[in-house]
Coordinates of C-alpha atoms in Angstrom, one line a residue:
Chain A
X7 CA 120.7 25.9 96.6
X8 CA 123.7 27.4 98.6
X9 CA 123.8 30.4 99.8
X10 CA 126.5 31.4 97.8
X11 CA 125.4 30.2 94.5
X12 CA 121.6 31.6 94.9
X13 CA 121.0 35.1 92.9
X14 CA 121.3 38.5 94.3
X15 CA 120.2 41.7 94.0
X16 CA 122.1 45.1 92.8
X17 CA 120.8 48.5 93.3
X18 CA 121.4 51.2 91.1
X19 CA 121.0 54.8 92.3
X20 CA 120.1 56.5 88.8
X21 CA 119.9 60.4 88.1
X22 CA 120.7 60.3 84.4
X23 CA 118.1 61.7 81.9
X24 CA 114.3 61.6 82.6
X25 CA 115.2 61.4 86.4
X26 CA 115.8 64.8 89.0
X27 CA 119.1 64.8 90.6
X28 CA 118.9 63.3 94.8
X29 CA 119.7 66.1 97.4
X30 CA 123.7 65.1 98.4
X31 CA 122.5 64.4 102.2
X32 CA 119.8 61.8 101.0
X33 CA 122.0 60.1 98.4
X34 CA 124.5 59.6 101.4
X35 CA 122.1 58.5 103.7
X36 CA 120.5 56.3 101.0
X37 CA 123.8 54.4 100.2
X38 CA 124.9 54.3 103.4
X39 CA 121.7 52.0 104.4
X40 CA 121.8 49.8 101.8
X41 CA 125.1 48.8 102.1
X42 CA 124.5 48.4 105.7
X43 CA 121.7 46.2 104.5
X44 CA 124.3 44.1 102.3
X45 CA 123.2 45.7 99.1
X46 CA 125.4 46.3 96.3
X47 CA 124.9 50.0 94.6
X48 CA 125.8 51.9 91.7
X49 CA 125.4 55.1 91.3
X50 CA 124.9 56.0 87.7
X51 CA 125.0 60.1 86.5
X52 CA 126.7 59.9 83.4
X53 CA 129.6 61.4 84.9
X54 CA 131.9 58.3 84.7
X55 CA 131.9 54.7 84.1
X56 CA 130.3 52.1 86.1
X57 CA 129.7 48.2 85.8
X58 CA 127.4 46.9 83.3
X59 CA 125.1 44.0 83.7
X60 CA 126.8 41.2 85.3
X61 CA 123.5 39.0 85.4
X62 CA 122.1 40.1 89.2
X63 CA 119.0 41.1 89.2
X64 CA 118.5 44.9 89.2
X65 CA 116.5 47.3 90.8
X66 CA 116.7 51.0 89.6
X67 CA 115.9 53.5 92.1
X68 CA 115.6 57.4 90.7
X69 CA 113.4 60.6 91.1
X70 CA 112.0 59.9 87.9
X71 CA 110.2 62.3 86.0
X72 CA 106.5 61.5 84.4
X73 CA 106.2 58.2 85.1
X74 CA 108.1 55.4 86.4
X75 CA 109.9 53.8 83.6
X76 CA 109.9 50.3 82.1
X77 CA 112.4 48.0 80.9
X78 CA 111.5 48.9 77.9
X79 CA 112.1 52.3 78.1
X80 CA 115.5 51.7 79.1
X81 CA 117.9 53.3 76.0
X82 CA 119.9 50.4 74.5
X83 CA 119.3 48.5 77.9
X84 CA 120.5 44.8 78.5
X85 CA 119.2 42.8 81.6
X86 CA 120.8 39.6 80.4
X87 CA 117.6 37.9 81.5
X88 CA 117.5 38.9 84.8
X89 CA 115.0 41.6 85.3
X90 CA 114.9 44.8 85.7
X91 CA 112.7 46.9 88.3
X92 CA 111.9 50.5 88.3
X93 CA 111.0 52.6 91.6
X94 CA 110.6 55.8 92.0
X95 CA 111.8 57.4 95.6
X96 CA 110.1 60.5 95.4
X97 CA 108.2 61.4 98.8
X98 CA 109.9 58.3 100.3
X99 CA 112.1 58.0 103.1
X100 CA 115.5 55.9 103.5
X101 CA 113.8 53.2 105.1
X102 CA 110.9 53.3 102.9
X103 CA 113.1 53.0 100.2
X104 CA 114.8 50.2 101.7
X105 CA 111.7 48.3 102.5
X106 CA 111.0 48.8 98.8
X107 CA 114.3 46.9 98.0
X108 CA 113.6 44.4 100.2
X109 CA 110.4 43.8 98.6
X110 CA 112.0 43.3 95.1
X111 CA 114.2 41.1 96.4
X112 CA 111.2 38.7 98.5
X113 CA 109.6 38.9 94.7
X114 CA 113.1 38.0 92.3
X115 CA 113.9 35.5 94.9
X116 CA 117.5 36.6 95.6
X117 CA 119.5 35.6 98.6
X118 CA 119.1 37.8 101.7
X119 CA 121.9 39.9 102.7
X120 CA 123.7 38.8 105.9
X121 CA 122.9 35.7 106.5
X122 CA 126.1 34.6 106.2
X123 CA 129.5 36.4 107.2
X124 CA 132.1 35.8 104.3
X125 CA 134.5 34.1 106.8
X126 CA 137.4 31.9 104.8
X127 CA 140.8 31.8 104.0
X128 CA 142.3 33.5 100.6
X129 CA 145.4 32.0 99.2
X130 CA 148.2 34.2 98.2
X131 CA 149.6 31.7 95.9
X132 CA 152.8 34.2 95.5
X133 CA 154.2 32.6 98.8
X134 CA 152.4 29.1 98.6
X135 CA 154.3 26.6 98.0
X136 CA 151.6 24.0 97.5
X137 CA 152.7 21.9 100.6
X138 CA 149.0 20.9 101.3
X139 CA 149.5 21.3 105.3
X140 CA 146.4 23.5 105.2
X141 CA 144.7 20.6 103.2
X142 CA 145.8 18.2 105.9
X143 CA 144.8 21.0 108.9
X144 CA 141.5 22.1 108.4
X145 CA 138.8 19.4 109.6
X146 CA 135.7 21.0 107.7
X147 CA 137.0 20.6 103.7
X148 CA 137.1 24.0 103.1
X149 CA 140.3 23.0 101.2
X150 CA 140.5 20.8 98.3
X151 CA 142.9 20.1 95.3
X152 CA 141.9 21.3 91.9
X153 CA 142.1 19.8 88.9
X154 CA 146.1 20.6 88.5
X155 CA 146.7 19.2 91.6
X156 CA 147.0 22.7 93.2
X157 CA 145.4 23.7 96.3
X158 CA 142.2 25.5 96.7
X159 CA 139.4 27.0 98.7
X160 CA 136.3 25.2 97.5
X161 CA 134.3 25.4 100.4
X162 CA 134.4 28.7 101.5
X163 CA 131.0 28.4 103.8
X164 CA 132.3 26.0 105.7
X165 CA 134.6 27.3 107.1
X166 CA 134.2 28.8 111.0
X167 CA 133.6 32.2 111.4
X168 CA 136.4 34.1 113.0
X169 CA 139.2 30.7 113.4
X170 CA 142.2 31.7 111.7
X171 CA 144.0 28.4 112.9
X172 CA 144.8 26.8 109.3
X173 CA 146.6 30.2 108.5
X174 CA 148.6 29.9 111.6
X175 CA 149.7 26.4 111.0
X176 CA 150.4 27.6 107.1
X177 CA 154.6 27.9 106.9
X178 CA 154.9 30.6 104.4
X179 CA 152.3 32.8 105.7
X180 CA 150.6 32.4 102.6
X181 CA 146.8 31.9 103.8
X182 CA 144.9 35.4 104.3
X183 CA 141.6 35.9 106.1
X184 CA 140.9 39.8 105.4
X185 CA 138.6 40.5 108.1
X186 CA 140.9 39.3 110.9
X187 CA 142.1 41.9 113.0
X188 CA 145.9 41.4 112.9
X189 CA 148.6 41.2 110.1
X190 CA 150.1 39.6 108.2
X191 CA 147.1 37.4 108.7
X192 CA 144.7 40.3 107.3
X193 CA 146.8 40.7 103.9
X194 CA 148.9 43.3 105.7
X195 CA 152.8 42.9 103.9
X196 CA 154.8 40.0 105.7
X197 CA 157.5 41.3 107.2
X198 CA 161.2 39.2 107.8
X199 CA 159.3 39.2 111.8
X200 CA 156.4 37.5 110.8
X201 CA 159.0 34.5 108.3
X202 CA 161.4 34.1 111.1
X203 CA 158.2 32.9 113.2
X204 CA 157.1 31.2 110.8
X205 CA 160.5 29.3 110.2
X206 CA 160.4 28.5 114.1
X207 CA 156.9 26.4 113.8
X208 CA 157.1 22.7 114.6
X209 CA 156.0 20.7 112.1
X210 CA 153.2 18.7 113.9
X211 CA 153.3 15.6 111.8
X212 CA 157.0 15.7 111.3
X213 CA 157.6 15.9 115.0
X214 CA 155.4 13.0 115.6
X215 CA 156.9 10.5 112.9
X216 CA 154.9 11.5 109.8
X217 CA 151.6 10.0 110.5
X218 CA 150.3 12.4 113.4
X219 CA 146.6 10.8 113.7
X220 CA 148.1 7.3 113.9
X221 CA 150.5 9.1 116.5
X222 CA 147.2 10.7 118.2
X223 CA 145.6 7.2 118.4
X224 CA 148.4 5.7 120.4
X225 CA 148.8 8.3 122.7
X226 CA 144.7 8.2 123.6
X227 CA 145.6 4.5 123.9
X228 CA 148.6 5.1 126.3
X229 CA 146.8 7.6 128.1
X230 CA 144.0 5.4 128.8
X231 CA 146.4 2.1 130.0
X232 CA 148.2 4.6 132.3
X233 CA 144.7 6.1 133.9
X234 CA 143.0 2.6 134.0
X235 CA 146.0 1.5 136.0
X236 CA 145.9 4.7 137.7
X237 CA 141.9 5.0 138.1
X238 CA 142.6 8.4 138.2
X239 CA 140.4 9.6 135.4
X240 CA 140.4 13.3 137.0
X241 CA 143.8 13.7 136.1
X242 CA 143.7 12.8 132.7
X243 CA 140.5 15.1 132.0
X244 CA 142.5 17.9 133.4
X245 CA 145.9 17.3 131.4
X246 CA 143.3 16.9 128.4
X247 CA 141.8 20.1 129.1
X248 CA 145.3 21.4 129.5
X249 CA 146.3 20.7 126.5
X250 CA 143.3 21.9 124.4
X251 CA 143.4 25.1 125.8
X252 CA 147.3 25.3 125.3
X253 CA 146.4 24.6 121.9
X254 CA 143.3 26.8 121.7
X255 CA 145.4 29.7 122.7
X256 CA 148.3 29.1 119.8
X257 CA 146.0 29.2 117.2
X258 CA 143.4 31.4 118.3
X259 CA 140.5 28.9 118.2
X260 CA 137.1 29.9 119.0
X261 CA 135.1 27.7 121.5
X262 CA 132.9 27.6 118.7
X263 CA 135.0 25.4 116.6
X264 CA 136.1 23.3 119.6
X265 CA 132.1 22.4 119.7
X266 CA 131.8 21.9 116.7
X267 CA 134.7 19.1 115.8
X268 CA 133.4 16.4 113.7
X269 CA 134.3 12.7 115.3
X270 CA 137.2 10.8 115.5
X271 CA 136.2 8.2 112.8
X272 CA 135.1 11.3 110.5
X273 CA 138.8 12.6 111.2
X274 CA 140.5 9.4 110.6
X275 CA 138.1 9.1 106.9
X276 CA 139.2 12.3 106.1
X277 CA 143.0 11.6 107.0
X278 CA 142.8 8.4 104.6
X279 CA 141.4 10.3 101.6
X280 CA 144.2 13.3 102.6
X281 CA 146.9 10.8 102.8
X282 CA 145.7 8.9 99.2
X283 CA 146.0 12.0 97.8
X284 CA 149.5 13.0 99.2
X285 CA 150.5 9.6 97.8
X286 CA 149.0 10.4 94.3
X287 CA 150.5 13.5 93.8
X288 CA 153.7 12.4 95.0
X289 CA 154.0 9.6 92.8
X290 CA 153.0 11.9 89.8
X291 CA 155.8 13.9 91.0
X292 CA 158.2 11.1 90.9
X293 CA 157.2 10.0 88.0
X294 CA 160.0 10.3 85.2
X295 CA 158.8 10.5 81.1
X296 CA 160.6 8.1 78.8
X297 CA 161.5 10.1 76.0
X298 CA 162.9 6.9 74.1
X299 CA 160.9 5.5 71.0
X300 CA 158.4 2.8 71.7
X301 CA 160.6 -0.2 70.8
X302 CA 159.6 -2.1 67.5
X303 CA 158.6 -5.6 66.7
X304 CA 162.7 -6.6 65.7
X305 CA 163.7 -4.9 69.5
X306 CA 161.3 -7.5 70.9
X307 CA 162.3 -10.1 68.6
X308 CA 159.0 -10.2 67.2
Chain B
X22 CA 141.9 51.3 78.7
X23 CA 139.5 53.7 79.6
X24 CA 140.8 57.1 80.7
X25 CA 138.9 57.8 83.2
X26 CA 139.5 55.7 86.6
X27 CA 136.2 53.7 87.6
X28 CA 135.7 53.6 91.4
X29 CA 135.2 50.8 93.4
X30 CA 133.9 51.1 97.3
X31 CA 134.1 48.4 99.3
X32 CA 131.9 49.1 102.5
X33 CA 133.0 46.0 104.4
X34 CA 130.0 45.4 106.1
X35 CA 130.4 42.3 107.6
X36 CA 132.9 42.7 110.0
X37 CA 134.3 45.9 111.8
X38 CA 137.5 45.6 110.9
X39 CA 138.0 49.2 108.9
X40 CA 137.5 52.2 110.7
X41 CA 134.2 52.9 110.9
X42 CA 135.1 56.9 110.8
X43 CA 137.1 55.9 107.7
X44 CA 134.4 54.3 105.6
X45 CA 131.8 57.1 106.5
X46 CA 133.7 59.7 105.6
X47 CA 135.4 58.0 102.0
X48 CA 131.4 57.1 101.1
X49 CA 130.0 61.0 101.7
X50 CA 133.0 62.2 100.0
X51 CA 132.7 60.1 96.9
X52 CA 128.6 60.6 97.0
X53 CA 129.5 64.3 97.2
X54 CA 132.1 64.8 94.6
X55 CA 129.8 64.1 91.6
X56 CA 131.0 61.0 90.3
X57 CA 129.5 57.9 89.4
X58 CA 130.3 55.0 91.2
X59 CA 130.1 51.4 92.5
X60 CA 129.7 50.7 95.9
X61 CA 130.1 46.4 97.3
X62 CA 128.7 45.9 100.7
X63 CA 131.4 43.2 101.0
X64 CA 134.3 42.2 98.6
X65 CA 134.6 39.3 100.4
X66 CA 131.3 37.9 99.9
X67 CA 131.7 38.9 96.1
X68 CA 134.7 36.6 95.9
X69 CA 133.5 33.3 97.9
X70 CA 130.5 34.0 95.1
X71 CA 132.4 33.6 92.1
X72 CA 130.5 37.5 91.1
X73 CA 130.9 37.7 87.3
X74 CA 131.2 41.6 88.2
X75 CA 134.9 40.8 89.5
X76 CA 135.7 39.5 86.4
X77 CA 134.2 43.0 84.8
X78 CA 135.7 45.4 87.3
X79 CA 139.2 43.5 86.6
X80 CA 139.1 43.9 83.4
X81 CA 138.1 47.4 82.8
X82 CA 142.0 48.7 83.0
X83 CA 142.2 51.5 85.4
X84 CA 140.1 50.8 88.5
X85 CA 140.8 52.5 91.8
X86 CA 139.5 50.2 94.7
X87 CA 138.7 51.8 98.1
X88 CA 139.0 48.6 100.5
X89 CA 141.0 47.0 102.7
X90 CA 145.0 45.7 102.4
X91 CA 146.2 46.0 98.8
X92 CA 147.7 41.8 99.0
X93 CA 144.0 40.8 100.6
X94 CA 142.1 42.6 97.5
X95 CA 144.5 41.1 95.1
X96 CA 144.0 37.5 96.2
X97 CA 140.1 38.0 96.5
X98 CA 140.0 39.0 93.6
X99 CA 142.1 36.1 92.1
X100 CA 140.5 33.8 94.3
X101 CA 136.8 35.2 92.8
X102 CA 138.1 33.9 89.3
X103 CA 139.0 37.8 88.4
X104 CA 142.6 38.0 88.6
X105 CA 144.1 41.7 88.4
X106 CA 145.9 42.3 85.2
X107 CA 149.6 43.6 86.0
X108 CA 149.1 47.0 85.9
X109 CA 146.0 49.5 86.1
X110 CA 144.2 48.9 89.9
X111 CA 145.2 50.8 92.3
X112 CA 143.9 49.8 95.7
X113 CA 143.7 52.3 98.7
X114 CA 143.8 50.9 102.0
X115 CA 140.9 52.1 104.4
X116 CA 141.9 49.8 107.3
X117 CA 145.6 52.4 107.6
X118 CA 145.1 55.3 104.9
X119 CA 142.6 57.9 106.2
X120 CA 139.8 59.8 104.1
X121 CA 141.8 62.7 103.6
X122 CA 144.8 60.9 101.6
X123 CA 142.0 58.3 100.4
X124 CA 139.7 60.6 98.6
X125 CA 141.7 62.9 96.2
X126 CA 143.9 59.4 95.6
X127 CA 140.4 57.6 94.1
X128 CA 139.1 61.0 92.0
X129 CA 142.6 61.5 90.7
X130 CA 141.9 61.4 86.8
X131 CA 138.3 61.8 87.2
X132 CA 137.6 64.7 85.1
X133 CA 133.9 65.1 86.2
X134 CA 134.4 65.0 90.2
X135 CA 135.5 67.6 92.3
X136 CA 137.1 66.4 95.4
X137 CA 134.8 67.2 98.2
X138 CA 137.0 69.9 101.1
X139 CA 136.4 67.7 104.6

């Protein structure tokens, strides 16, 4: 199952009826922790509305009065089938407590918070103009084309933790990854600055006569005549490593991603299905409906 | 539309991105002012999900949202299969607003909180 489809675990602070209010230090403290932990908490008083079930498990944590309740004891309750667990916090700690949770979740089998950083691009599809250079960009299919041919993030947890590059390559600024430091790539407003730069971007595959990968190929096999007839294979590693770190730097690449590059022949599969699909959709776009009747048996002569 | 404003804090907690100062002080405000609340460790994470509680917090008409840049929330939220409805979420930005301007801005409307003096 993948991580981001496996079940998780909500916590719910609870000081409604049949449960003593929590001492406004501990109730900080408390939240603070588990969402620290990657927890999701709501904290229910009857003083305002919160969200329903939304089909996470649930665990219920309260100073409860008497004994710990049940599900069943729960007023008008819903768990939608996921389960509901009671705890009672009195005489415990914060990371008591949080062991606790912990243990709920080990029991309901939900996914363990953290172990994975929600690192991918969001599209603001108010600048995007569907131009699929993204699609074309990113070598790890976090992009794909949905089913009305528009573009999409489908793959979110493939995508490398902390590379920005696809939104930099992106010519209306239109591809946001929130937790990057600096705008407009964090969702901050794009300012006429951050279009002008945008306007002054090469396009790659333009520049290189529309097929950049076929334009890649000859260049590694022109650079590899003009070294063998040089044997100066030094040289060519170095203007290589020139380049990549030229290139590194522009997009802000981590080494990471560098390392982790899939190989040319995936590159070149994944530039054929790219390309059959560019094709596709253009010639959907090109094509023009015939709004004339079908003609009729006399019109063929039938 | 419900009345009164449901709260939304998003504690980020993946990536150190919003003051850390900021979040601190937002969270023991809102724990100390009386109201109920949600709190999401990461919106992020919520959206790359799919979280059906998107789709609920969307919906519920006047949400105020303690996270990060207004256009980032809106698109992670659209992108989470929640899109915002055109009027009714307010979203304060923790990453340039400060817990002072934050806090009375969320409890605004909230006739059960008092807003907690820093």
């Amino acid at each position: 199952m993948s991580k981001l489809t496996e079940a998780r675990l909500r916590v719910v602070l609870y000081e409604g009826s049949g449960s003593e209010t929590i001492p406004v230090g501990d109730r900080f403290a408390l939240m603070s922790e588990l969402l620290d932990s990657g927890y999701n908490v709501t904290l229910v008083n009857g003083k305002g509305e919160v969200g329903g079930s939304d089909g996470a498990a649930l665990v219920v944590l309260g100073r409860f009065e008497g004994d710990t309740p049940s599900f069943a004891q729960a007023d008008g309750a819903d768990d939608g089938g996921a389960g509901v667990t009671f705890t009672d916090i009195r005489g415990k700690d914060t990371a008591a407590v949080l062991a606790a949770v912990q243990q709920v979740g080990e029991v309901k089998e939900t996914v363990r918070p953290g172990d994975w950083k929600p690192w991918f691009p969001v599209i603001d599809f108010d600048r995007c103009t569907n131009c699929m250079q993204c699609l074309s960009f990113c070598l790890f299919d976090v992009y794909a084309v949905d089913k009305t041919e528009t573009i999409t993030v489908q793959n979110q947890d493939k995508c490398k933790t902390d590379c920005p590059a696809c939104s930099r390559v992106c010519p209306e600024v239109a591809i946001l990854f929130p937790k990057y430091t600096k705008g407009p790539i964090n969702g901050d407003i794009v300012r006429d600055a951050d279009i002008q730069r945008e306007a002054m971007k090469v396009d790659v595959s333009t520049l290189l006569g529309g097929n950049i990968y076929a334009a890649l190929r000859d260049r590694q096999r022109d650079a590899r005549k003009r070294f063998s007839t040089e044997r100066d294979e030094s040289r060519a590693l170095i203007e290589r490593r020139r380049c990549l770190k030229k290139l590194q730097g522009d997009l802000d690449i981590p080494d990471e991603v560098l390392m982790s590059l899939p190989s040319v022949g995936d590159i070149e599969e994944r530039a054929a299905r790219a390309r059959e699909k560019a094709e596709k959709r253009r010639a959907r776009s090109q094509t023009v409906k015939d709004v004339r009747p079908a003609p009729s048996q006399e019109d063929w002569g039938i | 539309m419900t009345q009164q404003p449901r709260i939304l804090y998003c504690n980020c907690t993946y990536a150190k991105v919003v003051p850390a100062e900021t979040k601190r002080e937002v969270l023991r405000r809102l724990s100390e002012s009386g109201a109920a609340f949600d709190c999401v460790a990461d919106l992020c994470e919520m959206s790359a999900r799919r979280d059906p509680g998107l789709v609920e917090i969307a919906s519920a008409g006047n949400v105020k949202i303690a996270a990060c840049f207004p256009r980032a929330v809106k698109w992670l939220f659209h992108a989470g299969g929640a899109p915002f409805p055109n009027d009714g979420v307010d979203v304060l930005n923790m990453r340039e607003q400060d817990a002072d301007e934050i806090v009375p801005l969320l409890l605004n409307g909230h006739p059960t909180a008092e807003v907690p003096v820093p």
